[in-house]
Tab-separated table of C-alpha atoms in Angstrom:
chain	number	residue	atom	x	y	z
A	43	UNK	CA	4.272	2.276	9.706
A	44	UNK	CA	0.534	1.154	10.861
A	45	UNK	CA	-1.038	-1.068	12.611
A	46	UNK	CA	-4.186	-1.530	10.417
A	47	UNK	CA	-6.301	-1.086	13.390
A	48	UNK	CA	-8.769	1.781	12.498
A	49	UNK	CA	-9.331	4.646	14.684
A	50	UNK	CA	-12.100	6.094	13.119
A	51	UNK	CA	-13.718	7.240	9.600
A	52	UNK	CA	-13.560	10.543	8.424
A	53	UNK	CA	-15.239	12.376	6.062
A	54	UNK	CA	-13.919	14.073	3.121
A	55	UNK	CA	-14.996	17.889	2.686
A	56	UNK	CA	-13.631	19.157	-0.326
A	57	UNK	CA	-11.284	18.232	-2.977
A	58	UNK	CA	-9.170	20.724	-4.804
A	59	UNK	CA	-7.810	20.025	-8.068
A	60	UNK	CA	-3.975	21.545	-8.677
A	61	UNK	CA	-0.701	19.968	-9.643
A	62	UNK	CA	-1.533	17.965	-7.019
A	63	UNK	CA	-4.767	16.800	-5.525
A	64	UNK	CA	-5.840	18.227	-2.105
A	65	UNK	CA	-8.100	16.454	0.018
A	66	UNK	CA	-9.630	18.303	3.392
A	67	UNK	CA	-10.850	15.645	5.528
A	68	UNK	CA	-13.167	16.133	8.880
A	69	UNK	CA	-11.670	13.952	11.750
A	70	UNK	CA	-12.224	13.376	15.204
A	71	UNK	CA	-9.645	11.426	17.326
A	72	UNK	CA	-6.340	11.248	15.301
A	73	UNK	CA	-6.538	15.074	15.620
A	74	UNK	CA	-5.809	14.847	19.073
A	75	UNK	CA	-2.596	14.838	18.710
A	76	UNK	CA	-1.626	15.474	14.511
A	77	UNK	CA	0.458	18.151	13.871
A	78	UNK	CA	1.416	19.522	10.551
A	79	UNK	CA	3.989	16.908	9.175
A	80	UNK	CA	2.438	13.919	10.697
A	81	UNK	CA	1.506	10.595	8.707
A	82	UNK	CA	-1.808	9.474	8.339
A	83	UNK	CA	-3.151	6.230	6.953
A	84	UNK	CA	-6.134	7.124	4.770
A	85	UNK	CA	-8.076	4.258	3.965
A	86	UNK	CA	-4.704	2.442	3.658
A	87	UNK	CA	-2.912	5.127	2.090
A	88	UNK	CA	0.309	6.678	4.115
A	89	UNK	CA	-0.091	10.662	3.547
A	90	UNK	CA	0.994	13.366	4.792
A	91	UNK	CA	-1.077	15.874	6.820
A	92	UNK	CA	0.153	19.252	5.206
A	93	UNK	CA	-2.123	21.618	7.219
A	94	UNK	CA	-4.156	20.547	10.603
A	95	UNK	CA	-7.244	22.824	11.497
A	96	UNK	CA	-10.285	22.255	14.097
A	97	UNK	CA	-12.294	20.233	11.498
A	98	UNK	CA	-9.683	17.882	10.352
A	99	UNK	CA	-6.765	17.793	7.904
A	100	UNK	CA	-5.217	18.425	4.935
A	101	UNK	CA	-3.360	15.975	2.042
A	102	UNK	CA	-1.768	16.025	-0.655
A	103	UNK	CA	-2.101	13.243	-3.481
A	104	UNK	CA	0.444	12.877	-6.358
A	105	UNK	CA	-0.542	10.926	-9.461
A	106	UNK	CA	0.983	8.161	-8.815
A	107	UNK	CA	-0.989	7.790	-5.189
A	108	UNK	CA	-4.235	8.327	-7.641
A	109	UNK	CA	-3.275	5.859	-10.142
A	110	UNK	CA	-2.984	3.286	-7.727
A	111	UNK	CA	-5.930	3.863	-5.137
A	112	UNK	CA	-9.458	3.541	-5.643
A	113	UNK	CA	-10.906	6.248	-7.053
A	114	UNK	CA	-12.818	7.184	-3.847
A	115	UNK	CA	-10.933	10.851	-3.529
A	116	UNK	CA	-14.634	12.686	-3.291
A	117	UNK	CA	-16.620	14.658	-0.899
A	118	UNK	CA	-18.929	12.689	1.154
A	119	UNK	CA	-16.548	9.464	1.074
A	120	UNK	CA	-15.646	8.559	4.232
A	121	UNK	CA	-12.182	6.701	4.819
A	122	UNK	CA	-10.708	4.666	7.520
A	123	UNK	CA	-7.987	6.725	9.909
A	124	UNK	CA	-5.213	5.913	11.678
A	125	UNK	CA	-2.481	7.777	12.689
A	126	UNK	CA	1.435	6.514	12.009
A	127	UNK	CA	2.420	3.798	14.545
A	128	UNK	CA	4.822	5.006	18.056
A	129	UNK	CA	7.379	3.239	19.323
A	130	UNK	CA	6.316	0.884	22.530
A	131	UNK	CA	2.279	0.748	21.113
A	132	UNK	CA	0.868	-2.213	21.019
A	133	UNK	CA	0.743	-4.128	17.274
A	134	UNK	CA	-2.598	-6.071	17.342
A	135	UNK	CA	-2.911	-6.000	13.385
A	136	UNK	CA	0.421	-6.276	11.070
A	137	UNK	CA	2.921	-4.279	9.960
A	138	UNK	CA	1.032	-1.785	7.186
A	139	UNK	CA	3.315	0.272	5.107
A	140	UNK	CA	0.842	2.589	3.469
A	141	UNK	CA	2.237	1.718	0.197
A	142	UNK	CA	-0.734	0.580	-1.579
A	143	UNK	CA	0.047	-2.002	-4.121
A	144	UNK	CA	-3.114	-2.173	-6.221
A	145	UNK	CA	-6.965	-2.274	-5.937
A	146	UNK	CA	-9.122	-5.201	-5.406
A	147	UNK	CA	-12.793	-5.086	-6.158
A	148	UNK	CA	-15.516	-6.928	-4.592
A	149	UNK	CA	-16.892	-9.442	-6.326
A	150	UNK	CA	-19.257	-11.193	-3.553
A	151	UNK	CA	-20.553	-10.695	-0.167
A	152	UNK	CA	-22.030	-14.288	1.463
A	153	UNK	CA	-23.384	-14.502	4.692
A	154	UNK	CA	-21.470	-16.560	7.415
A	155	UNK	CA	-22.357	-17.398	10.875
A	156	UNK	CA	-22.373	-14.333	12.599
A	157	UNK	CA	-19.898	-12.424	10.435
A	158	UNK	CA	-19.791	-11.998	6.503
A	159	UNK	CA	-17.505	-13.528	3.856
A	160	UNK	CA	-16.373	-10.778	1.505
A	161	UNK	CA	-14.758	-12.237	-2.074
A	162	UNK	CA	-12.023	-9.753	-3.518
A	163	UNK	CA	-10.461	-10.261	-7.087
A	164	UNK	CA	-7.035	-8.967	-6.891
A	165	UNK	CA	-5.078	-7.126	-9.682
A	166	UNK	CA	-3.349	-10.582	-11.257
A	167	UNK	CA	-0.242	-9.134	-10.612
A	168	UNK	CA	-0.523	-9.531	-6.613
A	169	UNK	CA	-2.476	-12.642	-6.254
A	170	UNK	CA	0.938	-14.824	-5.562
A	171	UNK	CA	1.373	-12.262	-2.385
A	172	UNK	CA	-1.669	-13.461	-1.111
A	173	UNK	CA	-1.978	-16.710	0.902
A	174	UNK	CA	-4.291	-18.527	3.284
A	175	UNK	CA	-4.222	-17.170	6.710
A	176	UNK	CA	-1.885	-14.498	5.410
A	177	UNK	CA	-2.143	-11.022	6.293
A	178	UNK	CA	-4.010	-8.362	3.625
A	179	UNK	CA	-4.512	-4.666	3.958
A	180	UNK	CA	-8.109	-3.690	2.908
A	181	UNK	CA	-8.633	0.208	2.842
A	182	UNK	CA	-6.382	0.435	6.061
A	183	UNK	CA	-8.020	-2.313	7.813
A	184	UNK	CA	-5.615	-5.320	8.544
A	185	UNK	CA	-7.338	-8.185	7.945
A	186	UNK	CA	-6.552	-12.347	7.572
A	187	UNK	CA	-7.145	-13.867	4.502
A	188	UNK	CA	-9.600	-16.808	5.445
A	189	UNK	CA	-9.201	-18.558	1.960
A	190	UNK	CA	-8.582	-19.040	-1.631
A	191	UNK	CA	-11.359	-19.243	-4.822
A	192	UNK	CA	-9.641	-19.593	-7.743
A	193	UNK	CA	-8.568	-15.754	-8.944
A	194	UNK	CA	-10.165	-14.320	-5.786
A	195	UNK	CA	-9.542	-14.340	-1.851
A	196	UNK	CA	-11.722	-13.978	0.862
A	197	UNK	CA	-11.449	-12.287	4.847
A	198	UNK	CA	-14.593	-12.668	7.396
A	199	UNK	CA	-15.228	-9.831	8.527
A	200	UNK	CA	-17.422	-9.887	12.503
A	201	UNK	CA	-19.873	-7.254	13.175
A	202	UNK	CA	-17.062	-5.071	14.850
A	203	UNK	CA	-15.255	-4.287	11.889
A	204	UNK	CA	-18.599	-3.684	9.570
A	205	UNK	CA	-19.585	-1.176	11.841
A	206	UNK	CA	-16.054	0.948	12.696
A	207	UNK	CA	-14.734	0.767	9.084
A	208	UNK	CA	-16.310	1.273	5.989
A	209	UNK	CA	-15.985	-1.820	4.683
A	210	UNK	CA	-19.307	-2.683	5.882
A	211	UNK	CA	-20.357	0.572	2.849
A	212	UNK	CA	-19.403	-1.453	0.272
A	213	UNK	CA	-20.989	-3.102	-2.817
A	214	UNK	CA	-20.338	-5.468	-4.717
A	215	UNK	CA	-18.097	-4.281	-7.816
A	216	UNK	CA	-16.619	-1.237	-5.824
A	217	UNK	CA	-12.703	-1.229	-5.667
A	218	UNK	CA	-10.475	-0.934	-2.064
A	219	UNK	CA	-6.998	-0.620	-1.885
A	220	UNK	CA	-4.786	-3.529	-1.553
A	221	UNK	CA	-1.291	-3.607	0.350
A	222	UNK	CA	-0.039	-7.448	0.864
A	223	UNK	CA	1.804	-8.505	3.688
A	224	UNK	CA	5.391	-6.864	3.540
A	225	UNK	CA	6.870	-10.414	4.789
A	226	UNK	CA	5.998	-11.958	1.507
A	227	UNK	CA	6.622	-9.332	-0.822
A	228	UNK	CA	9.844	-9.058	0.047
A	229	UNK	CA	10.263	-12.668	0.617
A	230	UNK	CA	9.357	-13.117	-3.316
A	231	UNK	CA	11.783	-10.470	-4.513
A	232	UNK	CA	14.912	-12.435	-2.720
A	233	UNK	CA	13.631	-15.524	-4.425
A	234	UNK	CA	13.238	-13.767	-7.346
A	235	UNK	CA	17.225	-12.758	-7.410
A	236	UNK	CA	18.156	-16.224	-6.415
């Protein structure tokens, strides 16, 4: 479980192809305290950190985790970080699984006073999950979902965020991934059954 608070970007140094795909990534804080074992949100993504050294960490990315993330798994990229929530830390985002549910690309970036308005078409599939003032997941980062334009959404993001994430890298048509607020996805499978 996560907070969606990043702690810092990383940077990913190599990729190695296999039965699985492993991704070395260079990290500062959360290797303070990872061990081998430990979850790590990776741009959103729970993994699992199968081998810590002094430059960062190692993952491991089954084909399902591909088929659902952006396709961003590439040296140079740099993804949002946060280690696995503890017990007694403060929550100042939302409760973030990990468990991406799709991507969402971004369609437009407009200005706003201060801060920027960032459009997002969501897979079809998951735009019920998202409401006004609900809570979204966007590469990690927990955000609130300002408003609704017809297919798309959009979150404001302040200067803060643009600078300690990398959603400030983006362009338009690039993909993030996408995990809606737990609350309503299982609120719409219950109603679903009913």
């Amino acid at each position: 479980m996560f907070t969606g608070l990043v702690e810092e970007t990383g940077e990913i140094l190599k990729v190695e192809e296999g039965p699985f795909l492993r991704v070395h990534i260079a990290a500062r804080k959360v290797l303070e305290d990872l061990k081998e074992g430990d979850s790590v949100a990776v741009d959103g993504v729970c993994l699992t950190a199968v081998r810590v050294d002094g430059e960062g960490f190692w993952v491991e990315l089954a084909r399902e985790t591909l088929r659902r993330t952006a396709p961003t798994w590439r040296v140079g990229h740099r993804p949002n970080l946060e280690r696995a929530l503890r017990v007694g830390d403060r929550l100042g985002g939302h409760f973030v699984t990990g468990h991406v549910d799709g991507v969402a690309r971004l369609w437009e970036v407009r200005e706003a006073p201060g801060a920027k308005d960032f459009y997002f078409l969501p897979p079809k599939a998951l735009a019920p999950y998202i409401a006004e003032k609900g809570s979204v997941a966007l590469n990690g980062v927990s955000l609130t979902v300002a408003g609704l334009a017809g297919e798309a959404f959009w979150v404001t993001l302040i200067p803060h965020t643009l600078e300690v994430t990398n959603l400030g890298r983006l362009r338009v048509g690039d993909g993030v991934n996408l995990e809606v607020d737990l609350i309503a996805r299982y609120v719409a499978r219950l109603l679903g059954r009913a």
